[in-house]
XYZ file of C-alpha atoms in Angstrom:
121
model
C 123.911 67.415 40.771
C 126.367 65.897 42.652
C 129.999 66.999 42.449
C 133.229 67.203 44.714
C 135.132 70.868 44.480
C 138.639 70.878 45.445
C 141.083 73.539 46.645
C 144.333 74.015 48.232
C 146.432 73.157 46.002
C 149.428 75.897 44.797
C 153.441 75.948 45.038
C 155.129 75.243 48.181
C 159.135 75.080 49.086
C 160.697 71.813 49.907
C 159.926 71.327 53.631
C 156.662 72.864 53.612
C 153.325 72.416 54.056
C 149.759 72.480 52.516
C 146.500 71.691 53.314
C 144.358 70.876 50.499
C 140.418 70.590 50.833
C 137.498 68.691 48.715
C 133.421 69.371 49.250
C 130.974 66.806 48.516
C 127.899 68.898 47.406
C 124.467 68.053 45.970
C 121.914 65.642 47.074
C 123.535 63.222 49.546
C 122.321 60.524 51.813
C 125.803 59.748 53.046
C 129.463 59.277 52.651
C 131.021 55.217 52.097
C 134.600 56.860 51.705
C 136.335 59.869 51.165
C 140.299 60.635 49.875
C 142.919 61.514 47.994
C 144.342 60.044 45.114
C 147.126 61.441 42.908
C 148.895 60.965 39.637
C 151.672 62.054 37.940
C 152.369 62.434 33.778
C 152.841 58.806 32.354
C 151.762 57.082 35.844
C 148.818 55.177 36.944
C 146.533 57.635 39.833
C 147.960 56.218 43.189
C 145.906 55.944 46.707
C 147.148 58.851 49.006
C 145.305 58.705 52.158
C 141.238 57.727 52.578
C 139.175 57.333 55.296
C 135.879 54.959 55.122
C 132.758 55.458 57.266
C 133.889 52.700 59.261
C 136.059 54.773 61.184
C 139.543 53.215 59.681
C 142.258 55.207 57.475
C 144.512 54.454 55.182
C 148.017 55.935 53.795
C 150.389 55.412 51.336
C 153.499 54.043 52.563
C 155.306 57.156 51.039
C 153.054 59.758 52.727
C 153.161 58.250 56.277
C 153.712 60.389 58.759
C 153.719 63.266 56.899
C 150.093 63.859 55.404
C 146.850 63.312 57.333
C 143.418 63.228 56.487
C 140.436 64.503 58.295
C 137.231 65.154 57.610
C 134.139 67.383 58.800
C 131.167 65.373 58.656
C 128.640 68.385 58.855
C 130.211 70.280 55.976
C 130.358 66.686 53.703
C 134.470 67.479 53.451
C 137.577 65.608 53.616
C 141.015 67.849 54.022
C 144.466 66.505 53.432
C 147.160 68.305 55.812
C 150.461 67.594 54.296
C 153.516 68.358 56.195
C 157.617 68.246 54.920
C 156.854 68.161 51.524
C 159.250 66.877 48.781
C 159.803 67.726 45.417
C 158.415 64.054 44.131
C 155.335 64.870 46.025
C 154.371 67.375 43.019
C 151.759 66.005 40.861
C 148.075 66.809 40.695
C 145.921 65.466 43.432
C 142.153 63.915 42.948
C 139.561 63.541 45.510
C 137.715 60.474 45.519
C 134.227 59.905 46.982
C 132.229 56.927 47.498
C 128.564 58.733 48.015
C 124.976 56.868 48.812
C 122.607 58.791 47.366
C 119.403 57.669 48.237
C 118.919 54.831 51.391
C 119.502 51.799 50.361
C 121.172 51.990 47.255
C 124.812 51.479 46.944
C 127.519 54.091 46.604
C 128.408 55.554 43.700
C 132.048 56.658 42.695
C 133.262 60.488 41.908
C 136.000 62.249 41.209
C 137.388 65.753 41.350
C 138.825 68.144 38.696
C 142.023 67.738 40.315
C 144.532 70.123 42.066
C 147.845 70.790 41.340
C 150.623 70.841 44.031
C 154.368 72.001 43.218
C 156.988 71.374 45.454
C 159.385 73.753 44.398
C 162.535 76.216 45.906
């Protein structure tokens, strides 16, 4: 069964930093796109930062220069480095995965349980 497992998530002072992690595992053939997503109570989820197999990235204007995404190909994993944090950054953060299963076939979409960051003094 497929399924993406996040961590990294926790309470952090204003200024801070955390890096927050997500592991494609199960059955894969290969990875369309990987990233982040979050939302907060009463909002519509919001595109953080993804990366496609293409090579390219993307960021949300509010998160530029301050997160960054990466990824380890051999472990199936995307991380999200996020630097100066502010208090409006607290909300609960999704991974998103477009996985190919099986050659071929096109890629399916998944989500994670969701972590929750806190930006907090």
């Amino acid at each position: 069964q497929v399924q993406l497992v996040e961590s990294g998530g926790g309470l952090v002072q204003p200024g801070g930093s955390l890096r927050l992690s997500c592991a494609a595992s199960g059955s894969i053939f290969s990875i369309y796109a990987m990233g982040w997503y979050r939302q907060a109570p009463g909002k519509q989820r919001e595109r953080v930062a993804v990366w496609t197999s293409g090579g390219s990235t993307n960021y949300a204007d509010s998160v530029k220069g301050r997160f960054t995404i990466s990824r380890d190909n051999a472990k199936n994993t995307v991380y999200l480095q996020m630097h100066s944090l502010k208090p409006e950054d607290t909300v609960v953060y999704f991974c998103n995965a477009d996985l190919v299963l099986h050659r071929g076939t096109v890629p399916i979409d998944y989500w994670g349980q969701g972590t929750q960051v806190i930006v907090s003094s």
